[in-house]
Coordinates of C-alpha atoms and ligand atoms in Angstrom, one line a residue:
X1 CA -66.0 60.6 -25.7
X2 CA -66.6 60.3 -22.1
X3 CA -63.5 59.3 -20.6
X4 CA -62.7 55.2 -21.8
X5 CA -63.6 52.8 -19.5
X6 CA -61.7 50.0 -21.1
X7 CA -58.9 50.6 -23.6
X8 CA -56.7 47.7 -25.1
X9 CA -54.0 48.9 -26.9
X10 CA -52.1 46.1 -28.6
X11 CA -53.9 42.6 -30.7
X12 CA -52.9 41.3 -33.5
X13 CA -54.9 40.2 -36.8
X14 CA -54.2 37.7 -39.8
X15 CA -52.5 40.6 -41.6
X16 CA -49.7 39.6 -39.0
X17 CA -49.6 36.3 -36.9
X18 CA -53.2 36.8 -35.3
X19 CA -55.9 34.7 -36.6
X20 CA -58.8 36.5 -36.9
X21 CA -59.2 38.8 -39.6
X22 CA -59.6 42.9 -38.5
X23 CA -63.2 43.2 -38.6
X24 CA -63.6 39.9 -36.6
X25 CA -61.1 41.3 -34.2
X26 CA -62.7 44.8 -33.5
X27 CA -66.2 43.0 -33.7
X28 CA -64.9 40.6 -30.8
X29 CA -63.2 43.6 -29.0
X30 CA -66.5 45.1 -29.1
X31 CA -68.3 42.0 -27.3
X32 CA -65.7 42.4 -24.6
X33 CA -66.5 45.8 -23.7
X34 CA -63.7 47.2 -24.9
X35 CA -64.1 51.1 -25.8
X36 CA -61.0 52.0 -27.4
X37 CA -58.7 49.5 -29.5
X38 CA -55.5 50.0 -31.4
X39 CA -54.6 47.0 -34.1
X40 CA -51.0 46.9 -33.7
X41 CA -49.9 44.2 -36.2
X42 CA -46.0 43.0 -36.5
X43 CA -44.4 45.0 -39.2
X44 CA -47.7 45.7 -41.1
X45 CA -50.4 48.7 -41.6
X46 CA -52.4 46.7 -44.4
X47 CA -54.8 45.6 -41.8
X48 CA -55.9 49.5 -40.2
X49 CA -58.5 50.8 -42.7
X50 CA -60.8 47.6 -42.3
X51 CA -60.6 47.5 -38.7
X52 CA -60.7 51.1 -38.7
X53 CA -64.2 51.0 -40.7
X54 CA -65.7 48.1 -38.4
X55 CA -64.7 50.2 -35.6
X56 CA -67.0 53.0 -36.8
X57 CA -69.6 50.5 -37.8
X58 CA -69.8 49.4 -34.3
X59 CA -69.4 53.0 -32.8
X60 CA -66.1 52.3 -31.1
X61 CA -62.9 54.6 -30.7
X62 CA -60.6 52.7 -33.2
X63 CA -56.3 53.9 -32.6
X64 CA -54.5 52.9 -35.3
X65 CA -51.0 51.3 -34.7
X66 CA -48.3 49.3 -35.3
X67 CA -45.9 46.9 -33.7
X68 CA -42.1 46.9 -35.0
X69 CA -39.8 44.4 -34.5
X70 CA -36.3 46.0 -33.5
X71 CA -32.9 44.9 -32.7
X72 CA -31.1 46.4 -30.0
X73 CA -28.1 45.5 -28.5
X74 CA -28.3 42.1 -30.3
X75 CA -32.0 41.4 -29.0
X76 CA -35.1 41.4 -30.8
X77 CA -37.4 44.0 -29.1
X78 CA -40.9 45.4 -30.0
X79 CA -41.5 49.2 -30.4
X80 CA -45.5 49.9 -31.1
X81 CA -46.4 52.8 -32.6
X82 CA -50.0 54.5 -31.5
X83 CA -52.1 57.2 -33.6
X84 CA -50.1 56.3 -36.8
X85 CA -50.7 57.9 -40.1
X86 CA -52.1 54.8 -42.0
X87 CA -51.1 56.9 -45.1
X88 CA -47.8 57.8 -44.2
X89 CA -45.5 57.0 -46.9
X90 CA -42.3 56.9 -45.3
X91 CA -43.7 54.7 -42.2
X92 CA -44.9 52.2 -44.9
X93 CA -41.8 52.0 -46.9
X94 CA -39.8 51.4 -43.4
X95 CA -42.1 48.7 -42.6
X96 CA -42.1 47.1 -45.8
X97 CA -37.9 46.9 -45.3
X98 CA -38.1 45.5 -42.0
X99 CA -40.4 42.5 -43.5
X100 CA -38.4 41.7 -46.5
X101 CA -36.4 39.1 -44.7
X102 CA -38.8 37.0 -43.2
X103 CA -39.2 34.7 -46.5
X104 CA -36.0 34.1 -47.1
X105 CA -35.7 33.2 -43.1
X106 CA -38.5 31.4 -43.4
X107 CA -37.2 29.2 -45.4
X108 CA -33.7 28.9 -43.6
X109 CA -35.9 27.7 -40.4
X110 CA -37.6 25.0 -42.7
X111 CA -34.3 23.8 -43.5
X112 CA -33.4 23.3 -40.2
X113 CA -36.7 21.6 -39.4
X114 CA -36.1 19.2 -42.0
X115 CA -32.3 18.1 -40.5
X116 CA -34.1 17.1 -37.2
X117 CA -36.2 15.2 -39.2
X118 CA -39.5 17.8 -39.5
X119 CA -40.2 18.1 -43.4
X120 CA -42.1 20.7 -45.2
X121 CA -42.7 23.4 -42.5
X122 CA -42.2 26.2 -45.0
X123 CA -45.5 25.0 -47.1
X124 CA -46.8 23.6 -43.5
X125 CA -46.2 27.3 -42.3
X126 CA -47.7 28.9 -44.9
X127 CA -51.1 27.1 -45.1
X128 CA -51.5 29.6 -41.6
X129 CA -49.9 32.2 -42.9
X130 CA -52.6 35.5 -43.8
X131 CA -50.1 38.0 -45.5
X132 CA -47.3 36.3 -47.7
X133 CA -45.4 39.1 -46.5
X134 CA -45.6 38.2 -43.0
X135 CA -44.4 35.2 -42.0
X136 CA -44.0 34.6 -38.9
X137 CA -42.3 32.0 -36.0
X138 CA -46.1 31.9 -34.7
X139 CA -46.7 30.1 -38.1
X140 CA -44.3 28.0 -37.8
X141 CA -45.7 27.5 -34.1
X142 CA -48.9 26.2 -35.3
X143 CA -47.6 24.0 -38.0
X144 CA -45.5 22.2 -35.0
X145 CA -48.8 22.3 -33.3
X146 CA -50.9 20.7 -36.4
X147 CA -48.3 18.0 -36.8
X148 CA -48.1 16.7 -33.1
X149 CA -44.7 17.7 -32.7
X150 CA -45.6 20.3 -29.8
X151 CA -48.8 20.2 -27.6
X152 CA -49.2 23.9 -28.1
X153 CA -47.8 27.2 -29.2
X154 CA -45.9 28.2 -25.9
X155 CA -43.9 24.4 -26.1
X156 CA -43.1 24.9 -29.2
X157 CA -41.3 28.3 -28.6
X158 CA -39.2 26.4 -25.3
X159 CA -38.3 23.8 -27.6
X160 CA -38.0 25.2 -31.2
X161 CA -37.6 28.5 -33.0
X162 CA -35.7 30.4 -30.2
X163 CA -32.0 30.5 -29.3
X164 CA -30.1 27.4 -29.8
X165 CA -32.9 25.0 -30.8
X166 CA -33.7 24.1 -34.2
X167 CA -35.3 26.4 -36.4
X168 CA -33.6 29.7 -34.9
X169 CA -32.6 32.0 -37.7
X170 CA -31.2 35.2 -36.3
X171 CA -32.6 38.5 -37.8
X172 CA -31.5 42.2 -38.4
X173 CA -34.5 44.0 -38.0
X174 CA -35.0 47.8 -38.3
X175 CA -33.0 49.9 -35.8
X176 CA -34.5 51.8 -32.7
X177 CA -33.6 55.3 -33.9
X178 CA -35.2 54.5 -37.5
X179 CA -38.4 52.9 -35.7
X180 CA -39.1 55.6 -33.5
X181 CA -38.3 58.1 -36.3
X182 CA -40.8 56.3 -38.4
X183 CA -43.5 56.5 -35.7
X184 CA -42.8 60.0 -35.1
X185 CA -42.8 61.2 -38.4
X186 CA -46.4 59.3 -38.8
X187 CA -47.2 61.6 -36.4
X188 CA -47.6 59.0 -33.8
X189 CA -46.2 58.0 -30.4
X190 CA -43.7 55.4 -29.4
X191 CA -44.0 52.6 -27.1
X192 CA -41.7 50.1 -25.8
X193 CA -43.7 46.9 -26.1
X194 CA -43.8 44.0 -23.1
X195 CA -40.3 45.2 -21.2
X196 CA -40.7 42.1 -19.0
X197 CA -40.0 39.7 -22.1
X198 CA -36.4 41.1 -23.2
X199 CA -33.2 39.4 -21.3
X200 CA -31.0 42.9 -20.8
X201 CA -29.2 43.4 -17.7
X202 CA -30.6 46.5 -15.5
X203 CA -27.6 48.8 -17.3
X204 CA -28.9 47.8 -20.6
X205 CA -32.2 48.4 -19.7
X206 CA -31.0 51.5 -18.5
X207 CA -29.5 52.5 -21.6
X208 CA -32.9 51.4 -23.6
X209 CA -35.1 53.5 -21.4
X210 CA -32.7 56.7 -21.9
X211 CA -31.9 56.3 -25.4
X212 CA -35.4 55.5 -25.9
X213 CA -36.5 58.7 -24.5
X214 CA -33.9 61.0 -25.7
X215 CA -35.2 59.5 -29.4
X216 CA -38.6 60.8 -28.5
X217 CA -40.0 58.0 -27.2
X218 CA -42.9 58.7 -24.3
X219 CA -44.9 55.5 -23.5
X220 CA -44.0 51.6 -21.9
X221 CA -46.4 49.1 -21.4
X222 CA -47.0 48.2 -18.1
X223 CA -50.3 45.8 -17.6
X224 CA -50.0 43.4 -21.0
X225 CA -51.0 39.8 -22.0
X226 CA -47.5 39.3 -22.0
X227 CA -46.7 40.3 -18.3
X228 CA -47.2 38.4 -15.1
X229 CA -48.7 40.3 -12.2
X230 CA -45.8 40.8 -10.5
X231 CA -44.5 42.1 -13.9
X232 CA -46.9 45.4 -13.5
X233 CA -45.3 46.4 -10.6
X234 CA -42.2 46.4 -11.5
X235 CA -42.8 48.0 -15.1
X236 CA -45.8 50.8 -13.0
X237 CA -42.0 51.6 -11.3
X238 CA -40.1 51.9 -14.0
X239 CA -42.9 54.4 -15.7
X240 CA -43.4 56.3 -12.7
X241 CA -39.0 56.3 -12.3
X242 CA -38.5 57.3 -15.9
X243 CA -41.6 59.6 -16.2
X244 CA -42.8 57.2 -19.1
X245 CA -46.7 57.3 -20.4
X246 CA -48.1 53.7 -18.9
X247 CA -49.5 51.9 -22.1
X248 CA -52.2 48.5 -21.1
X249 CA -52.7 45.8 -23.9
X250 CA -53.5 42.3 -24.5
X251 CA -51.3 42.0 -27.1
X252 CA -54.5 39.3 -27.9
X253 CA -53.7 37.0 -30.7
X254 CA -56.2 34.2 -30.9
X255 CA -58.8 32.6 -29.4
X256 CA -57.4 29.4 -29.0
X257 CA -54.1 30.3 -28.0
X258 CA -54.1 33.8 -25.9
X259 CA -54.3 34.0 -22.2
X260 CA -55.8 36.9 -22.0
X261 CA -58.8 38.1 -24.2
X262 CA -59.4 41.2 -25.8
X263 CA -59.9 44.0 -23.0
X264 CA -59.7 40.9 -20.4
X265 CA -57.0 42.6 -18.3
X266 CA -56.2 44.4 -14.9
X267 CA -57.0 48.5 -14.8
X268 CA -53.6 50.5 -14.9
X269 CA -52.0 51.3 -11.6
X270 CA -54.1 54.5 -10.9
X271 CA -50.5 56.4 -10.1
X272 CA -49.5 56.1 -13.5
X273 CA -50.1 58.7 -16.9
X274 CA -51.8 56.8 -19.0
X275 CA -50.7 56.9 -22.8
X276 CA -54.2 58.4 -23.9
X277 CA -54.6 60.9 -21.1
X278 CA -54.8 63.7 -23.5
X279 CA -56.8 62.0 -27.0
X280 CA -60.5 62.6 -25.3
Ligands
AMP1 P1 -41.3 36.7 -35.3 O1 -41.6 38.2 -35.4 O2 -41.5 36.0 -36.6 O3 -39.9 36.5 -34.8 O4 -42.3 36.1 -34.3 C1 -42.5 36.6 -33.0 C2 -43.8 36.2 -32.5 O5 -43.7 34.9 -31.9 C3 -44.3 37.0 -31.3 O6 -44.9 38.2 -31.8 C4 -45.2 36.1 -30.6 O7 -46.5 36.1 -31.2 C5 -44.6 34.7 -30.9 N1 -43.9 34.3 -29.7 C6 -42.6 34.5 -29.4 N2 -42.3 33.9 -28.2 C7 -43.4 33.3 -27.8 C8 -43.7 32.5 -26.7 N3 -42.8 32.2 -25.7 N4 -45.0 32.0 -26.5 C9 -45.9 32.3 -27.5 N5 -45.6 33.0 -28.6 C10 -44.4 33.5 -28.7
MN2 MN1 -47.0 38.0 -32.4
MN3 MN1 -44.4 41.7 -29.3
MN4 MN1 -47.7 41.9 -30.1

């Protein structure tokens, strides 16, 4: 293709805490002018083939990816992978690890619910839930939502499910090494997900960035859905400083509840590499 006019490189479907099924998604994608997409659900590849065939239904550059949850220096990051192997066996049984916990948390954070006087949120959660597999705080975020108890998704997580409020469960996810590994071995390229969102002092986020790069790592997104403006500047620096490849996203997740739509965000700084500079 001619180069891409408007790429969006992180959304989320049902198969992880989106709500629109893949199909829908790329179909939606495709109405906002976007011309290449990746589907980078949390923890999941079950949703790439059907997107991926809607994709070439509609005549649009489809990226297959995936979003892993990580924890690094006791923080829950996100790594995405881009250009993944959908049939990589290795990546898969990785993933399927990482997500094995999430029931049993699941129902440790209904528990907790229940002692502040919020009953049933595991069932509540799991009416919204797509993939048993995946369940997710944003589930639990619309139950809250449904029942009153929050006015919408982003009280909810200043109130509930996060650090010290009720309904925070703490998790082990997968490791960085073993995420990037994964990604790499699908033949795919690593990307530190929304760097603006994590709490690390600059040494740690030192430390991430090398680490991260000496792992293999190449790519940081720098205009997301899950940045402020101000936000791309100070990631364009940090691509341009550690010579990363500058990823843009929506990380889109519904209708009702995202931001920013599908493709609905800023260019990338010019000055920047861009993540797909060399897949036209
Ligand atoms: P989990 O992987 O189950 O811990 O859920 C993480 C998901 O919760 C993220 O991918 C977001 O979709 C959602 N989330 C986390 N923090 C917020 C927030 N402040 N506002 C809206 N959604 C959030
Ligand atoms: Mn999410
Ligand atoms: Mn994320
Ligand atoms: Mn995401």
């Amino acid at each position: 293709m001619d180069s891409p006019q408007n790429v969006d490189l992180h959304c989320h479907s049902n198969v992880s805490d989106g709500m629109l099924a893949p199909a829908e998604l790329v179909a939606r994608a495709h109405r906002n002018g976007v011309d290449v997409l990746a589907l980078t659900d949390h923890d999941e590849i079950g949703g790439l083939l059907q997107a991926a065939d809607a994709a070439r239904g509609l005549g649009m550059h489809f990226v297959p990816g995936v979003e892993i949850s990580v924890t690094w220096a006791g923080e829950t990051i996100h790594i995405v992978g881009l250009r993944i192997d959908p049939h990589d066996a290795t990546l898969a049984e990785g993933l399927r690890d990482t997500r094995s916990g999430r029931e049993r948390r699941g129902r440790e954070m209904a528990e907790q619910l229940a002692a502040v006087g919020i009953p049933g949120a595991f069932e509540g959660a799991l009416r919204h839930v797509g993939n048993p597999q995946l369940i997710s705080r944003t589930h639990f975020a619309r139950f809250l939502v449904e029942q009153g108890v929050c006015r919408d998704v982003s009280e909810v997580f200043q109130n509930y499910l996060v650090e010290g409020k009720p309904g925070y469960v703490p998790m082990r996810w997968a490791t960085l090494p073993d995420a990037v590994r994964w990604i790499l071995g699908a033949g795919g390229v690593a990307v530190i997900a929304h760097p603006g969102r994590y709490h690390y002092t600059p040494l740690q986020f030192q430390a991430l960035y090398d680490e991260f790069l000496q792992l293999g790592g190449s790519g940081i997104e720098v205009v997301t859905g899950s940045h402020i403006p101000e936000q791309y500047r100070e990631y364009a620096e940090v691509a341009r400083h550690y010579g990363f490849l500058a990823s843009r996203g929506s990380d889109f997740h519904a209708p009702s509840e995202s931001r920013i739509d599908l493709g609905r965000l800023p260019q990338l700084p010019a000055h920047l590499t861009p993540i797909w500079r060399d897949w036209f």
